[in-house]
CSV table of C-alpha atoms and ligand atoms in Angstrom, one decimal:
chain,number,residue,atom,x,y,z
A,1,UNK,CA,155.2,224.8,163.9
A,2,UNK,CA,152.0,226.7,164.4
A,3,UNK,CA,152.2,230.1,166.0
A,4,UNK,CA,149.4,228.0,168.2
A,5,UNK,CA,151.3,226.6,171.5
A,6,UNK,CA,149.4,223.4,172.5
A,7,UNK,CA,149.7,223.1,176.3
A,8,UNK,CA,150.4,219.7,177.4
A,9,UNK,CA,148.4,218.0,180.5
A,10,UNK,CA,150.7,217.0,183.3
A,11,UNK,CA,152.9,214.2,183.0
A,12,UNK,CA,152.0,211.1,184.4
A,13,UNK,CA,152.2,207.3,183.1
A,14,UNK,CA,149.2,206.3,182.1
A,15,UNK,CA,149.8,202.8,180.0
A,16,UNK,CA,148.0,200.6,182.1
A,17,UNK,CA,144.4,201.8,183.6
A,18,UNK,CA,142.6,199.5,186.2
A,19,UNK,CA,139.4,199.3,186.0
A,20,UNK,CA,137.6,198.2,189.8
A,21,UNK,CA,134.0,198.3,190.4
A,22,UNK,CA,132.9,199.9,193.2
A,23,UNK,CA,131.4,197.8,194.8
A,24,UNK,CA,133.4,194.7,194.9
A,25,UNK,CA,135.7,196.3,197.4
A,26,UNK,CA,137.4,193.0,197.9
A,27,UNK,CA,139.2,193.7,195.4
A,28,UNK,CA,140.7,197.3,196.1
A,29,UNK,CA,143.6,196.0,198.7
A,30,UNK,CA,145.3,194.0,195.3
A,31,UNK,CA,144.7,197.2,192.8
A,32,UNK,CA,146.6,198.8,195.1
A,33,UNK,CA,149.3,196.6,195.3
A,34,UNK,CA,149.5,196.1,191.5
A,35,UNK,CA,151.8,198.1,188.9
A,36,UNK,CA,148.8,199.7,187.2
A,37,UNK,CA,149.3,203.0,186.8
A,38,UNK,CA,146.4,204.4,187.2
A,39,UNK,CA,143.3,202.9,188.6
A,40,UNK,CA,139.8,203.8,188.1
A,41,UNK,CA,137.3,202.8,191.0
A,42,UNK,CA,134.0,202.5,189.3
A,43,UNK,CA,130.8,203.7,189.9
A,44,UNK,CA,129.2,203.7,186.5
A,45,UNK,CA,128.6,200.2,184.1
A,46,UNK,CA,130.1,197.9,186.2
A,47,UNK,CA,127.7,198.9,188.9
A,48,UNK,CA,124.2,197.9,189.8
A,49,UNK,CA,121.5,200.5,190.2
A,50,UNK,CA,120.8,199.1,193.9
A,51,UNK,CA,124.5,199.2,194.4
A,52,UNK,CA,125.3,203.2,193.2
A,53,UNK,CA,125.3,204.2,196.6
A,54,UNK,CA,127.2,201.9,198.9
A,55,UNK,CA,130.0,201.8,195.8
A,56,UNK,CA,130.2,205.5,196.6
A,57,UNK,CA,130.5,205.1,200.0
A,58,UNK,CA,133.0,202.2,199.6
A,59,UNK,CA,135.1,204.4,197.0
A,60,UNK,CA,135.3,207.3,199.7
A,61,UNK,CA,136.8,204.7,202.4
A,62,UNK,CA,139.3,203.6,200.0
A,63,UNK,CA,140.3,207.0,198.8
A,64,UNK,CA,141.2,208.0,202.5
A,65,UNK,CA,142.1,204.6,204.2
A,66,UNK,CA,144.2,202.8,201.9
A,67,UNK,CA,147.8,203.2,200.6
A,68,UNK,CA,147.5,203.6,196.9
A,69,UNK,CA,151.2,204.5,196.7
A,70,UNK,CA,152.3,206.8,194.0
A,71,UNK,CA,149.2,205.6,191.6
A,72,UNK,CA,147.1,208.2,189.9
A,73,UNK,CA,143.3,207.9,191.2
A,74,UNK,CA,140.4,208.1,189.1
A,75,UNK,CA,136.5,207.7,189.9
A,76,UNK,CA,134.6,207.2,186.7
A,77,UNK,CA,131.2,209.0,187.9
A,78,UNK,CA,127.8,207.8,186.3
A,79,UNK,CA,126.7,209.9,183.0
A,80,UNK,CA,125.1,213.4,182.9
A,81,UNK,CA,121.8,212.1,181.7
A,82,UNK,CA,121.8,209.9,184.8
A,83,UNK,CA,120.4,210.9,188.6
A,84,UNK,CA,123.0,209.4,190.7
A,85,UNK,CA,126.0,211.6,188.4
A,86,UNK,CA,125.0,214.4,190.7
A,87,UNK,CA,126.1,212.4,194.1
A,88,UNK,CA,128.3,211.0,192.7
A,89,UNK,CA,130.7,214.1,192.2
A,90,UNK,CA,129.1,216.0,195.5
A,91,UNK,CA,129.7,212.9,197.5
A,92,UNK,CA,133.2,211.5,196.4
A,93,UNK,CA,135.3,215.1,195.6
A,94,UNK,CA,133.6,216.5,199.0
A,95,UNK,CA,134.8,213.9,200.9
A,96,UNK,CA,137.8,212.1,199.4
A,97,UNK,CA,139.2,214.9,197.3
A,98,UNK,CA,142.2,215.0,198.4
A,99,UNK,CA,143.3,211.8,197.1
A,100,UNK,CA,141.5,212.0,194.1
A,101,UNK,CA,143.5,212.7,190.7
A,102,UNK,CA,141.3,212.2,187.9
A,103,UNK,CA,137.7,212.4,187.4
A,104,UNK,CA,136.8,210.3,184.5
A,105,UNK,CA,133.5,211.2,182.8
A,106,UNK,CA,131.9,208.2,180.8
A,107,UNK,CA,129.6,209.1,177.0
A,108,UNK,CA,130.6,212.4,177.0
A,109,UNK,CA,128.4,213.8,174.0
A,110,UNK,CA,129.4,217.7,174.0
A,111,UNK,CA,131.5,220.1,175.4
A,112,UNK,CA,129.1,221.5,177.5
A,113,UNK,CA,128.7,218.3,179.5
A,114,UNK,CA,132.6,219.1,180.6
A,115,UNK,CA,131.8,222.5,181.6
A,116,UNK,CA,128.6,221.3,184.0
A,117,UNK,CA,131.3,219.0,185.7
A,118,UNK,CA,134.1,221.7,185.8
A,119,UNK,CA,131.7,224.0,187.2
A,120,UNK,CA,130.5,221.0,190.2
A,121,UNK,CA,134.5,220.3,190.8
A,122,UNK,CA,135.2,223.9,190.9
A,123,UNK,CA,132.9,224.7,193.3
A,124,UNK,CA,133.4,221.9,195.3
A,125,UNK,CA,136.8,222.4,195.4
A,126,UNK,CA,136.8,225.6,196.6
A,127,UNK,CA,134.6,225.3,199.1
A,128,UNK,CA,136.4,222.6,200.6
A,129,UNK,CA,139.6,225.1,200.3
A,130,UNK,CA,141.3,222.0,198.1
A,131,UNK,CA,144.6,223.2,196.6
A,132,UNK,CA,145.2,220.2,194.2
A,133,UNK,CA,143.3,220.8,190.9
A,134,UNK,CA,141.6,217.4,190.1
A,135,UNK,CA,141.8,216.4,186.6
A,136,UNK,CA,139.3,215.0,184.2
A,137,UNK,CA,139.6,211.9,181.5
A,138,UNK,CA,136.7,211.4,178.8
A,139,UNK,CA,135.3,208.4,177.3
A,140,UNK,CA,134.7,208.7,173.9
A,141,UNK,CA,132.3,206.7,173.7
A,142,UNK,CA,129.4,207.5,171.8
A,143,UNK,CA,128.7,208.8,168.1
A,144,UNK,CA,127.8,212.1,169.5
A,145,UNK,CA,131.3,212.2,171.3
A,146,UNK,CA,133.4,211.2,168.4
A,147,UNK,CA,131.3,213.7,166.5
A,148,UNK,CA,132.1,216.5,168.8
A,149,UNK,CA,135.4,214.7,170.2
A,150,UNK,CA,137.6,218.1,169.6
A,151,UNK,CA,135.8,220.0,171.2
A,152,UNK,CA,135.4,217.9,173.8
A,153,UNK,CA,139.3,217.8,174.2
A,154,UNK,CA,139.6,221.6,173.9
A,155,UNK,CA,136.7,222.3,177.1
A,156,UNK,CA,138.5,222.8,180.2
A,157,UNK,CA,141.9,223.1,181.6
A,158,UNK,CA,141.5,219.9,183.6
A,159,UNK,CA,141.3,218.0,180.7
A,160,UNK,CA,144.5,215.3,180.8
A,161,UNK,CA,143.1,211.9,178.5
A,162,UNK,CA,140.9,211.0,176.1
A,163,UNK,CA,139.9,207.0,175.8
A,164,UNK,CA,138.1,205.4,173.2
A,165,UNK,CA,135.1,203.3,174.9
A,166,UNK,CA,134.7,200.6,172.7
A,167,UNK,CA,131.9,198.6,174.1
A,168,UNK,CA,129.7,201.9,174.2
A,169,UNK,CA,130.8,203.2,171.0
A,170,UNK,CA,129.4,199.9,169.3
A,171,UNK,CA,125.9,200.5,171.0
A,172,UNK,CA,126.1,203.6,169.3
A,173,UNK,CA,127.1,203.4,166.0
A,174,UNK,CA,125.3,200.2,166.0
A,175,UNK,CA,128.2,198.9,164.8
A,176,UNK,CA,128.7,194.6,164.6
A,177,UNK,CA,130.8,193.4,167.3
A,178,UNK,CA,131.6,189.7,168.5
A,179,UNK,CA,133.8,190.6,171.9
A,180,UNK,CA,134.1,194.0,173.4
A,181,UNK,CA,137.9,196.0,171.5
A,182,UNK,CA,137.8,192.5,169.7
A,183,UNK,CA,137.8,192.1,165.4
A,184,UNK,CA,134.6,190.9,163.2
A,185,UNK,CA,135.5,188.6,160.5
A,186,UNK,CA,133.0,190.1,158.3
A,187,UNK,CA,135.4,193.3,158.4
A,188,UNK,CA,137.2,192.2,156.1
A,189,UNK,CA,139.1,192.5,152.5
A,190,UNK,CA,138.7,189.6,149.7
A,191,UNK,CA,141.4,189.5,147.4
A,192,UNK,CA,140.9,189.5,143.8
A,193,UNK,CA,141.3,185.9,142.3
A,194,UNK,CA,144.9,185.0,141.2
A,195,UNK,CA,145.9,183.6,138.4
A,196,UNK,CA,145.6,180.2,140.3
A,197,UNK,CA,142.1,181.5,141.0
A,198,UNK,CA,143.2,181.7,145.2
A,199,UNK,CA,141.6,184.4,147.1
A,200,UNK,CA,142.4,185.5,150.8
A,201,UNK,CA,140.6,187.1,153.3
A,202,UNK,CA,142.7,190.1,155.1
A,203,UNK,CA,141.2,190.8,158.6
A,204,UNK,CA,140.8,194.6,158.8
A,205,UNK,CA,140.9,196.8,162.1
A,206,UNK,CA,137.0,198.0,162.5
A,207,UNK,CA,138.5,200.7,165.1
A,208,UNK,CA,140.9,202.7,162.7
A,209,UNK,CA,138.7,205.8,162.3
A,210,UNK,CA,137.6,206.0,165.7
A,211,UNK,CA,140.7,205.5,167.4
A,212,UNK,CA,143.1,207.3,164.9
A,213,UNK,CA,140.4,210.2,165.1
A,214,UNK,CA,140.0,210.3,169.0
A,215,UNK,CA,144.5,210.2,168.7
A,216,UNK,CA,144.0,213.1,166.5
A,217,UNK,CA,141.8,215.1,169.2
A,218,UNK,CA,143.7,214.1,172.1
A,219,UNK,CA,147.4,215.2,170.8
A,220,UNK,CA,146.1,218.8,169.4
A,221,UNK,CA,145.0,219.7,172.3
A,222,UNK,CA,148.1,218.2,174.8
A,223,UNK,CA,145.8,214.9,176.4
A,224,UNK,CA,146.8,211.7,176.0
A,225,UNK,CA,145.0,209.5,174.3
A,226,UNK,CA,144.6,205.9,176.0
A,227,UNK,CA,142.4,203.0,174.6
A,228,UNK,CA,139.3,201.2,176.2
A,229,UNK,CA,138.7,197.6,177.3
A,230,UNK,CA,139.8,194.3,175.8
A,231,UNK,CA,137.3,191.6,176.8
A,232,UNK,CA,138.1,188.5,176.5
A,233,UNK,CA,140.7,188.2,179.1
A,234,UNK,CA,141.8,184.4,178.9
A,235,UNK,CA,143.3,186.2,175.4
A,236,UNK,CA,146.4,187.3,175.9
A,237,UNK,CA,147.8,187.4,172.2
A,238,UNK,CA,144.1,189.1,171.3
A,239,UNK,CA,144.8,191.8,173.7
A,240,UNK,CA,148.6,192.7,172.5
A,241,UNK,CA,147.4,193.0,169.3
A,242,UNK,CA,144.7,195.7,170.2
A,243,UNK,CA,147.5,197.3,172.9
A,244,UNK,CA,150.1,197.1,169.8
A,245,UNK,CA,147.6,198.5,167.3
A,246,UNK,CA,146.6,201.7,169.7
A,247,UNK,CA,150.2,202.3,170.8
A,248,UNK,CA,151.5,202.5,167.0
A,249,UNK,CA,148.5,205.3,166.6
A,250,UNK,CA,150.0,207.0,169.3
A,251,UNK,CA,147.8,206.2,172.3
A,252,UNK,CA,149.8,206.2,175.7
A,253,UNK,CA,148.3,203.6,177.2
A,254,UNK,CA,145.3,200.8,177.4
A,255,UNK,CA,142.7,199.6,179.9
A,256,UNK,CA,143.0,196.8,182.0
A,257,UNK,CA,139.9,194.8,183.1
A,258,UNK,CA,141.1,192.2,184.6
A,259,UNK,CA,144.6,192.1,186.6
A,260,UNK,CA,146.2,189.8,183.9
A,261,UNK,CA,145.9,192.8,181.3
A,262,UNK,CA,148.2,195.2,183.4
A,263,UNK,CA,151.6,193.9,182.6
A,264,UNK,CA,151.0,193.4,178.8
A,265,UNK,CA,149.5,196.9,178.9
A,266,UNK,CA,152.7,198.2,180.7
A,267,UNK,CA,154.9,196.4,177.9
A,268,UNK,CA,153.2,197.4,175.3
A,269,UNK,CA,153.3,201.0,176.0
A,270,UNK,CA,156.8,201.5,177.3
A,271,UNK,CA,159.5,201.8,174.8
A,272,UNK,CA,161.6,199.0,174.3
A,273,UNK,CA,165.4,198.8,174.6
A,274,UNK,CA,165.8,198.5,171.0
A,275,UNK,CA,163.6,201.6,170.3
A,276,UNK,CA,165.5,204.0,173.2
A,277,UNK,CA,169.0,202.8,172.1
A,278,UNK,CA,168.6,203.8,168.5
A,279,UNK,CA,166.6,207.2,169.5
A,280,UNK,CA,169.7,208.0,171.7
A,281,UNK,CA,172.1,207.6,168.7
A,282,UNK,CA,170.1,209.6,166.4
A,283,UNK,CA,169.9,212.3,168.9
A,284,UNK,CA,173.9,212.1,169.2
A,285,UNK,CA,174.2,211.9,165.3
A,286,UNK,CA,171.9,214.9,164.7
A,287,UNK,CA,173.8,216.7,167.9
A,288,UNK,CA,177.2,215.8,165.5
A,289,UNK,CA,175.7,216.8,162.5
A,290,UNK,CA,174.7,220.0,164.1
A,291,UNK,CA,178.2,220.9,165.1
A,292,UNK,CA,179.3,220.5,161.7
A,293,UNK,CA,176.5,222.6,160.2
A,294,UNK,CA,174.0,219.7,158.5
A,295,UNK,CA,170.4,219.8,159.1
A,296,UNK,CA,170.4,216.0,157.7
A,297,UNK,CA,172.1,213.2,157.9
A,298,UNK,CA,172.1,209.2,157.5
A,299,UNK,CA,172.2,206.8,159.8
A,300,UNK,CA,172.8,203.2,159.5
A,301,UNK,CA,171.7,204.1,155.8
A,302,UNK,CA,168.4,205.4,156.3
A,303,UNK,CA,168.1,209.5,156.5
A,304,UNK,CA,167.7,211.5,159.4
A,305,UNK,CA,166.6,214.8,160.1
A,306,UNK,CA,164.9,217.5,162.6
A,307,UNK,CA,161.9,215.5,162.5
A,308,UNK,CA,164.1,212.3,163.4
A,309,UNK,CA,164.8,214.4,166.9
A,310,UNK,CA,161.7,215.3,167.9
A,311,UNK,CA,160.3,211.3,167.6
A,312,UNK,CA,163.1,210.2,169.2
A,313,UNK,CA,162.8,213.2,171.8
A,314,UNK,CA,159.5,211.4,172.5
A,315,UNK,CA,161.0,207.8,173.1
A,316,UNK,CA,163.7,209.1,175.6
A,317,UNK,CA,161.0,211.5,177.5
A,318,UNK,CA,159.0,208.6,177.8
A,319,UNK,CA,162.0,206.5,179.1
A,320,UNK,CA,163.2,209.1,181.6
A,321,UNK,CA,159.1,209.1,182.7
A,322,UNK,CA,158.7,205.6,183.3
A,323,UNK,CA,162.5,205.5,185.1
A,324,UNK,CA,161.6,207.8,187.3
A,325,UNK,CA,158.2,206.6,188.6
B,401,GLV,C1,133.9,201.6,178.2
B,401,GLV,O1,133.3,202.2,179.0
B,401,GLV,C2,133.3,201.1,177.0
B,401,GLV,O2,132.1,201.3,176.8
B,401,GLV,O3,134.0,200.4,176.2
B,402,MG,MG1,131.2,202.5,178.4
């Protein structure tokens, strides 16, 4: 290991992330009722102009009147190049606080737009003589913020999560989407001819680089990275894939925009059975081996090692985490 200790963000479960407009407060009673983990209230893209500030003032009311149980709370604030970003902050960490977990702050560009928030929340916070630190998540979601993404990650101490913005980050680059997180067709390998002069087309992930560089960010500096939205949700098996695809990367967790998206996400990014089972007996073998002086060992005819502890470490953390909530 580096001589560098990377200090991790707190610990919370993070595999399933509600996304709630502001104002459609109708619909805050059953986010709160739902096994999300966390849940953003919204007051950015899902918002109307002429709605901004009564979804603030609806977001304040739910903060302090309704049970949100043990869930982490986030408000996703409008963007620094906007005029209601200002309020929004002022308004919602003045006057609800104290229920409030997580700021998340949407097309971060540079890590000077995290200090100009740090620097509100701080003295917000202090005036109001808050003791709980409120954290911040960023959405990667533009090519300035993947360009600058770790330094982003590395800007404040109440940094906890990175999440790759999809829909945004396609504005940016320009890039050529059909459905928001979804794949384009025309990303795609063509085989060489075979000898029986077949080709085939092999679908390839357009969000590799951005995702596995955002993962990249997130981990070396102790946040957890968690992917964006998923559109089209009347497609389950479209949606898994995506979930499947972030959480072999190592994301944590994945957005949920519509209700239906929370349980796949919470599957998805909790280790099976299967995968805590066989971490437990490699932590026992390695323990034996240990004991009897070997750094390395096989199991079940595959070799295992030091490295083999700390993955499975991870697994059974991540067990005990979700056990426990
Ligand atoms: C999320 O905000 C996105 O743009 O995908
Ligand atoms: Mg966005």
């Amino acid at each position: 290991m580096s001589f560098h200790t990377i200090e991790q963000a707190p610990a919370r479960l993070n595999r399933s992330e509600l996304a709630v407009p502001g104002s459609a407060p109708q619909m805050f009673e059953k986010a709160a009722q739902s096994e999300a983990d966390v849940i953003f209230l919204d007051l950015e893209d899902a918002v109307a102009p002429d709605d901004k500030a009564q979804a603030r003032k609806n977001i304040i009311k739910a903060l302090n009147e309704i049970d949100w149980g043990k869930k982490t709370m986030s408000v996703r604030i409008n963007g620094l190049d906007t005029h209601y970003m200002y309020r929004d902050v002022v308004d919602v960490v003045e006057q609800a606080g104290a229920r409030l977990d997580l700021i998340m702050i949407p097309k971060v560009g540079t890590a000077a737009d995290v200090y100009a928030v740090d620097m509100m929340v701080t003295q917000i916070e202090d005036a109001k003589g808050y003791k709980k630190r409120i954290g911040f998540e960023h959405i990667i979601e533009t090519a300035l913020g993947m360009q600058n993404v770790s330094e982003i990650a590395a800007a404040s101490k109440r940094n906890e999560s990175l999440h790759f913005g999809v829909a945004d980050y396609a504005a940016s680059t320009r890039a050529r989407t059909t459905i928001i997180g979804g794949v384009n067709p025309d990303y795609a390998v063509l085989t060489d001819p075979l000898d029986d002069a077949t080709r085939a087309v092999h679908w390839g992930d357009m969000w590799h680089y951005a995702l596995a560089r955002m993962v990249v960010a997130a981990r070396a500096n102790g946040l957890r990275p968690v992917d964006g939205p998923f559109g089209d949700f009347s497609d389950p098996e479209g949606y898994k894939a995506a979930a499947k695809r972030a959480a072999v990367l190592g994301c944590e967790g994945k957005w949920a925009i519509h209700p239906s998206q929370i349980a796949m996400a919470n599957e998805v990014m909790s280790p099976s059975e299967k995968e805590v089972t066989r971490a437990r007996r490699i932590l026992d073998a390695m323990a034996e081996a240990a004991s009897q002086g070997k750094g390395a060992v096989s199991l079940d005819g595959r070799l295992i090692d030091y490295a083999s502890i700390r993955q499975a470490e991870v697994l059974v953390e991540k067990a005990r985490q979700i056990a426990g909530a």
